[in-house]
Coordinates of C-alpha atoms in Angstrom, one line a residue:
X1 CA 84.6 -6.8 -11.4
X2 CA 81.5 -5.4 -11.4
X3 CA 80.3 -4.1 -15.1
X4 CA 77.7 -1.1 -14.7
X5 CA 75.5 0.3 -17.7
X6 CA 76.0 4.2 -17.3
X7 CA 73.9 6.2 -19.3
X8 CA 75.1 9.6 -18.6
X9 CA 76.9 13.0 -19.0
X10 CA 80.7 12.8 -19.1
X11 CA 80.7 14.9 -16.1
X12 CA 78.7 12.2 -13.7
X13 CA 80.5 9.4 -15.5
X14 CA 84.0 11.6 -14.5
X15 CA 82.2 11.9 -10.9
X16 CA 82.1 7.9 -10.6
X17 CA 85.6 7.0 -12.2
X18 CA 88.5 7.4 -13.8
X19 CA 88.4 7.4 -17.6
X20 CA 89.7 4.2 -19.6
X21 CA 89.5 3.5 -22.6
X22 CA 86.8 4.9 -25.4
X23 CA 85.4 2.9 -29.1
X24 CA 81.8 2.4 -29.0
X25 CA 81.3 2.7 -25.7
X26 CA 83.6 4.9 -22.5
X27 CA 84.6 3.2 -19.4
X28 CA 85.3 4.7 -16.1
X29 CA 87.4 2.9 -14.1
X30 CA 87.1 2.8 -9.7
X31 CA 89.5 0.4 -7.6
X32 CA 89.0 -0.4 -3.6
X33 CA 91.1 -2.4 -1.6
X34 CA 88.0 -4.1 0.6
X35 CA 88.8 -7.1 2.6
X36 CA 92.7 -7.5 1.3
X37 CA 91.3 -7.7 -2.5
X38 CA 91.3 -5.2 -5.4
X39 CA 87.1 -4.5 -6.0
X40 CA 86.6 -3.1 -9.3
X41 CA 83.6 -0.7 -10.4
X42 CA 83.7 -0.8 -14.2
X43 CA 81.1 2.1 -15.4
X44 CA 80.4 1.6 -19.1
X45 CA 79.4 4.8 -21.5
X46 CA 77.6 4.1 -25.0
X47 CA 78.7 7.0 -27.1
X48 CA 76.4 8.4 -29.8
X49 CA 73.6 6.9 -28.0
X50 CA 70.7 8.1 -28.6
X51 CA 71.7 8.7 -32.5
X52 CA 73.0 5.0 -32.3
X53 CA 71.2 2.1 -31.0
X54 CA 74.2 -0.4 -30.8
X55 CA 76.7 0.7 -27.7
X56 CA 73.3 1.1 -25.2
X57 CA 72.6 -2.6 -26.6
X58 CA 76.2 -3.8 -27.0
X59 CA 76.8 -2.3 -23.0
X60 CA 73.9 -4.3 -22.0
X61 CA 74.9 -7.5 -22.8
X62 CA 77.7 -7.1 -20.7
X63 CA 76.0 -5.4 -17.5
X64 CA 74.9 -6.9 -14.2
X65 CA 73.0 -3.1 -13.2
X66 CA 72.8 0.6 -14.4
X67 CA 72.5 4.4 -13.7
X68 CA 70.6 6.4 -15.5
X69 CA 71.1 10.1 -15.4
X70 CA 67.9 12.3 -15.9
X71 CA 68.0 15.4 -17.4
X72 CA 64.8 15.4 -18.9
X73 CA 62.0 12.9 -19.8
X74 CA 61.7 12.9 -23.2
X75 CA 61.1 9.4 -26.0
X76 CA 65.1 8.8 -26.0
X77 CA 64.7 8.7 -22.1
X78 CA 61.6 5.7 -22.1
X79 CA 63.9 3.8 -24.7
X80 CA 66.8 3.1 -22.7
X81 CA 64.3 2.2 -19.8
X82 CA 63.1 -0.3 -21.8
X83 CA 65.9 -1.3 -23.2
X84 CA 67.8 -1.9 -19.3
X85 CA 63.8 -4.1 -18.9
X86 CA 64.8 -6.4 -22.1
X87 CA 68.0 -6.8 -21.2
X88 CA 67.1 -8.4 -17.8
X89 CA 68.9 -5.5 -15.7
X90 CA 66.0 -5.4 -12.7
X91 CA 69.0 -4.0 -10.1
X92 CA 69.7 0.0 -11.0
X93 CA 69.8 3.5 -9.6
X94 CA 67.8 6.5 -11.8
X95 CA 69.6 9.5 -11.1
X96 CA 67.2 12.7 -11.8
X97 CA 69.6 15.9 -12.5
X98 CA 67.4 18.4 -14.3
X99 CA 69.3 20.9 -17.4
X100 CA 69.7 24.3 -15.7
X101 CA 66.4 26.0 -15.7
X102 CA 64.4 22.7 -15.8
X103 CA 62.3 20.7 -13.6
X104 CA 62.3 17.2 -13.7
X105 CA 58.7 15.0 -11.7
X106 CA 60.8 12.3 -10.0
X107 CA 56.8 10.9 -9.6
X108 CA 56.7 10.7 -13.5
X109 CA 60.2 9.2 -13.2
X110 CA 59.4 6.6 -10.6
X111 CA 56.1 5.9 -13.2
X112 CA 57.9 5.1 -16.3
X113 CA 60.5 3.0 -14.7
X114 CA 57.6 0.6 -13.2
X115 CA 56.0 0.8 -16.4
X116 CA 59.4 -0.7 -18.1
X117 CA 59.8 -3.4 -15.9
X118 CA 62.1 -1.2 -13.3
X119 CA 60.2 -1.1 -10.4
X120 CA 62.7 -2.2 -8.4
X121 CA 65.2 1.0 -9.4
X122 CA 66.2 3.3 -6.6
X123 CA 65.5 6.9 -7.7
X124 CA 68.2 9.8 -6.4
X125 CA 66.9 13.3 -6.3
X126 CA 68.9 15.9 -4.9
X127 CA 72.7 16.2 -4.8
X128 CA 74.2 12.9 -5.8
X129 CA 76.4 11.4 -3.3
X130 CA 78.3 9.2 -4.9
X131 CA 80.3 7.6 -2.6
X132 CA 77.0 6.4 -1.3
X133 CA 75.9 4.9 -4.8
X134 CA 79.6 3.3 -5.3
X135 CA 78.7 1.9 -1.5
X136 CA 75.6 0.2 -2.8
X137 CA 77.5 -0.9 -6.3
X138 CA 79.9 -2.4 -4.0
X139 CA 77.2 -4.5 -1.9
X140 CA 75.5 -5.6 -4.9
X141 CA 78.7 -7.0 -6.4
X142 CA 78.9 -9.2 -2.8
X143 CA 75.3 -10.1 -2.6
X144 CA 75.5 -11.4 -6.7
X145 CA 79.2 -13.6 -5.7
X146 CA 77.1 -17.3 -6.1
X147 CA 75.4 -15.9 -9.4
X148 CA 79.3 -15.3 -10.5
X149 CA 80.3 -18.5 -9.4
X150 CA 77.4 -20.0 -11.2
X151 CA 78.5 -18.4 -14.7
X152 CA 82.1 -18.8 -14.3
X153 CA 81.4 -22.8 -14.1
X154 CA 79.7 -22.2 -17.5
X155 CA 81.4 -23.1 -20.5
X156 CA 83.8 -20.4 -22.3
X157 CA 81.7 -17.7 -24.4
X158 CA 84.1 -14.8 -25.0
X159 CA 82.4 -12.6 -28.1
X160 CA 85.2 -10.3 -30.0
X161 CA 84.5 -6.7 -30.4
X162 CA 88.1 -5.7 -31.4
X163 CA 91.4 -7.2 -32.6
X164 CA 95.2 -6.3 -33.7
X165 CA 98.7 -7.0 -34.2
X166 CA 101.3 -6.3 -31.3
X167 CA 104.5 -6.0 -32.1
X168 CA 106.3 -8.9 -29.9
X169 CA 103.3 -10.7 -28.8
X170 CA 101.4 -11.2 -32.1
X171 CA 97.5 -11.4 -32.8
X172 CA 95.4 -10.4 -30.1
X173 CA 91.7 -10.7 -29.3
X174 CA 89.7 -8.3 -26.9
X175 CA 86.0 -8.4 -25.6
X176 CA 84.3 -9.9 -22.4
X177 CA 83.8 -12.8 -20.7
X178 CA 80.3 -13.6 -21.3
X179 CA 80.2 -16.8 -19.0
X180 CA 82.9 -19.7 -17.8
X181 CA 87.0 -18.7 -17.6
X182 CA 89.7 -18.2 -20.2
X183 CA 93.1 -19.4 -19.2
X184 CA 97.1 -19.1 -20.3
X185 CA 97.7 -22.2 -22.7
X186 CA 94.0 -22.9 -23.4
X187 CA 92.9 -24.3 -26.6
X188 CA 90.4 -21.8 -28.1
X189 CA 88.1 -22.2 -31.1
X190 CA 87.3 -19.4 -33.1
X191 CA 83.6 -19.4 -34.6
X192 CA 82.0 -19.4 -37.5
X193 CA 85.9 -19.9 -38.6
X194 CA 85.6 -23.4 -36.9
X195 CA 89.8 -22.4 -36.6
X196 CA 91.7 -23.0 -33.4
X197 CA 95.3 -21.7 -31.6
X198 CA 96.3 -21.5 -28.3
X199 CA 95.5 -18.5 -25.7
X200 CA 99.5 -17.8 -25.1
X201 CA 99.2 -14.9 -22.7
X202 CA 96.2 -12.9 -21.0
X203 CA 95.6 -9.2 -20.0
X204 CA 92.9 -7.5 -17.7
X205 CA 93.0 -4.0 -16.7
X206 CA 96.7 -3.9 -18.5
X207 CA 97.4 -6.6 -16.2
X208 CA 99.1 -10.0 -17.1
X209 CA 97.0 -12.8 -15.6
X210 CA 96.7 -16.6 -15.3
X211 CA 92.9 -16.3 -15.9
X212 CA 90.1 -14.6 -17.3
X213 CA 86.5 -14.9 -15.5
X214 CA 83.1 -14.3 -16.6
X215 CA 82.5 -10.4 -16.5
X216 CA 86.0 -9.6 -17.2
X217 CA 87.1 -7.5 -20.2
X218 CA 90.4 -10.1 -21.5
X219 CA 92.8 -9.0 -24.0
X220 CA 93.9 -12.9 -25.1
X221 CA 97.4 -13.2 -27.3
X222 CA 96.6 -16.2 -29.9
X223 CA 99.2 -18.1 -31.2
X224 CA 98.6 -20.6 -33.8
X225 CA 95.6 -18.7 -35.5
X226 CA 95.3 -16.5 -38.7
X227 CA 94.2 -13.1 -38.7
X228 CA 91.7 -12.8 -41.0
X229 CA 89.8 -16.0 -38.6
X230 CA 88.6 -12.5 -36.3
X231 CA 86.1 -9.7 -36.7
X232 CA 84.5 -8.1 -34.6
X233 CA 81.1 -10.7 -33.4
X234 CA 82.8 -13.9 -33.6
X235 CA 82.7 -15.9 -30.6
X236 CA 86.1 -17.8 -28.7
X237 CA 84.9 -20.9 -26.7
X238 CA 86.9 -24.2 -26.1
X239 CA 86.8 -26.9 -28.7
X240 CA 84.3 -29.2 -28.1
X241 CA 82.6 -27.5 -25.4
X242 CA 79.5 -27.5 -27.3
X243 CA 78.7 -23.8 -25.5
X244 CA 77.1 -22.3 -28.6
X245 CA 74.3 -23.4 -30.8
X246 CA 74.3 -21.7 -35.0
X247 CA 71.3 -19.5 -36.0
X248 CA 71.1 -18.8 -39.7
X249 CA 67.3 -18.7 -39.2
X250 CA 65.3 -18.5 -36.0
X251 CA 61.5 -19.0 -35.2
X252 CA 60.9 -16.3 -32.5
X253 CA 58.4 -15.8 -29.6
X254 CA 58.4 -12.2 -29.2
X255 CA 57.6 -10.6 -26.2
X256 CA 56.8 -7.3 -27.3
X257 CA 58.4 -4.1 -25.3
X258 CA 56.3 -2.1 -23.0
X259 CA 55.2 1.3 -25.0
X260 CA 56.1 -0.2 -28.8
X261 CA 52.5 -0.4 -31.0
X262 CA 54.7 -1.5 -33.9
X263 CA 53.8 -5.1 -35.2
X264 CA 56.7 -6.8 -37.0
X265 CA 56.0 -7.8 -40.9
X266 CA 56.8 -10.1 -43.4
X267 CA 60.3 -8.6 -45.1
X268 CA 61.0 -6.1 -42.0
X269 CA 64.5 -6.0 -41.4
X270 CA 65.2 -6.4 -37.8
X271 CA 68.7 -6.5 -35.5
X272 CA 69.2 -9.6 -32.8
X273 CA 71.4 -8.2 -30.0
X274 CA 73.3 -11.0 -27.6
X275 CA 76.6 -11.8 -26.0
X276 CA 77.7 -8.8 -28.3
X277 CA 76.5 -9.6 -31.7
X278 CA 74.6 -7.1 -33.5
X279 CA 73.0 -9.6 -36.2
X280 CA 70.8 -8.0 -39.1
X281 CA 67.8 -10.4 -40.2
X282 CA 64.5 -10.3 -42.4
X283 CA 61.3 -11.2 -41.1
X284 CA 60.5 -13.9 -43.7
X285 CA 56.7 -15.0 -41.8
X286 CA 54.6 -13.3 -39.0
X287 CA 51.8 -13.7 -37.0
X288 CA 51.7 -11.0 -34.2
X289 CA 54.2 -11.8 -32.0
X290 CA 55.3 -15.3 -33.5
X291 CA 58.2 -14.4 -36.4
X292 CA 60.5 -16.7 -38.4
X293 CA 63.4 -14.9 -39.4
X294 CA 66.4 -15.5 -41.6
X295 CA 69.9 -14.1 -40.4
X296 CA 72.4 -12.5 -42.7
X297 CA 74.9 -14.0 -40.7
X298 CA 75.1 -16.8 -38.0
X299 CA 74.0 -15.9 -34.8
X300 CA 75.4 -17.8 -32.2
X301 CA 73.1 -18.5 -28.9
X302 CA 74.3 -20.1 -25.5
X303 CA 73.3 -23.8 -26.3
X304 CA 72.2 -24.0 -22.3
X305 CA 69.2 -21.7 -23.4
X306 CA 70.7 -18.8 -21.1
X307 CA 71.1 -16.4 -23.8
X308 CA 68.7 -13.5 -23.5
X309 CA 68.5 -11.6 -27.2
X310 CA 66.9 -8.2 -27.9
X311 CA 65.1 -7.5 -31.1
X312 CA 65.3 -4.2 -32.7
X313 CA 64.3 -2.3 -35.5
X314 CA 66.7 0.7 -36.0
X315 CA 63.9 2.7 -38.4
X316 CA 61.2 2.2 -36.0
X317 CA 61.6 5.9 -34.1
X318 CA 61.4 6.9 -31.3
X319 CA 61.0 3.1 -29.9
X320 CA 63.3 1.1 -31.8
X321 CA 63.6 -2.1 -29.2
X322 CA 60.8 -4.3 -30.9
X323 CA 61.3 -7.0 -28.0
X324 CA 62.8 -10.0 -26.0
X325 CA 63.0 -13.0 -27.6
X326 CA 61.2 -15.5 -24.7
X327 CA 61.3 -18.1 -27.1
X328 CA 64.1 -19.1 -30.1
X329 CA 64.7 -22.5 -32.1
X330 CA 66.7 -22.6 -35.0
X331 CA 65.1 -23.2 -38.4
X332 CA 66.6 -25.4 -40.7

């Protein structure tokens, strides 16, 4: 499965796939049979975005490239550019599709994405042919299999963004596999609870499987575990994989984002964004781009160092993404 970002209309996303599932965030669903195996394009939607910060971030952590639809270049326009820089996505299409009457300067396009750290971004003026963009979705997903293989050999980090009671099959956990494989009749530890039960069955796409990889949105049937153990942020890994490291304060190298002046103070409230978390802290020292910050709640980093984590400031219109993080050590 390939996870896009798609920030778009519903009628491009309704172009590109068929329509799944909707919280936070839409998906658009498109199968293949290539090569006698089922492909999958999965197109991901924030909703509310640009009112709310959190699905563009939240669908970020989860995507391997993006599409951008252009309607107009405007401040909400350069802030999910550089939020798809931050969040490491380098691989994209910018699809330029002007409101009726309006004119859109695919040079000024082509400008702002360089300036963002997209450089690299193919831009589409003109009808959109978009068998020819799933065509290209479709290579990338080939060209990227050794990356995949690479974080599928990673320990279990599987970040919950939603969970419920099923009649006849019991507690149930759903998010995506940030990075290693999930698996019927695992042992799973549920943190910060520190809990653990056993994954009793697994679903993908509303299928039944043996196993969950890394990319894969995994509904995972716990037996053994109590409810009030989930909400939605905690992380599933294997006992004693050591996968994740605890935050409850961070020293931060800040690498600031390309068009924010802002300068981060002492007792600015900030958000971390990672594997799925959506962690509120306080700036508690600062010295330009060097912070210490304390977390309201544990955030939970990839104890390999591969965790990439956004900082944002959700009062700081019209560029609320502060940051990356290019440095982070736990305080304490």
């Amino acid at each position: 499965m390939l996870n896009i970002a798609l920030v778009s209309s519903e009628g491009l996303a309704r172009r590109l796939g068929k329509r799944g599932d909707a919280r936070d965030v839409e998906s658009y669903v498109h199968k293949e049979e290539r090569e006698g195996q089922a492909r999958t394009l999965s197109f991901l939607r924030p909703l509310r975005y640009p009112e709310r910060l959190r699905p563009l971030l939240s669908v970020l952590d989860v995507a391997r490239t993006g599409i951008v639809e252009i309607q107009r270049v405007d401040a909400a326009l350069g802030e999910s550019l550089v939020a798809f820089g931050c969040a490491g996505i380098s691989s994209g299409h910018a699809v330029i599709a002007p409101e009726e009457g309006g004119w859109v300067d695919a040079d000024q396009v082509r400008l702002v994405l360089e300036q963002a750290g997209l450089g690299d971004w193919s831009v589409h003026e003109g009808e959109l042919d978009e068998h020819a963009l799933r065509e290209s979705l479709y290579e990338l997903q080939s060209s990227t299999a050794d990356e995949r293989a690479t974080l599928e050999a990673a320990p279990l980090v599987l970040p919950v963004d939603q969970h419920f009671n099923v009649k006849g099959v019991g507690l149930v956990a759903i998010g995506y596999v940030q990075s290693g494989t999930v698996s019927k009749h695992d042992d799973i530890e549920v943190l910060p609870a520190g809990d653990s039960g056993v994954a009793r069955s697994l679903q993908v796409m509303d299928d039944d499987v043996g196993s969950a990889l890394a990319g894969d949105r995994v509904g995972v049937a716990l037996r053994g575990l109590r409810e009030e153990v989930l909400h939605r942020g905690c992380m599933l890994t294997h006992p004693g994989s050591g996968a994740l490291s605890r935050h409850d304060a961070s020293s931060i190298s800040l690498e600031r984002a390309p068009f924010q002046r802002r300068e981060l103070a002492e007792g600015d409230v900030v958000h971390a964004a990672t594997d799925l978390q959506f962690v509120v802290g306080r700036v508690t020292e600062a010295s330009g781009t060097d912070l210490s910050v304390a977390w309201d709640a544990p955030l939970w980093l990839r104890a390999d160092g591969s965790s990439r984590i956004v900082i944002a400031q959700l009062d700081a219109g019209p560029m609320r993404v502060m940051g990356v993080a290019r440095s982070i050590h736990p305080v304490g």
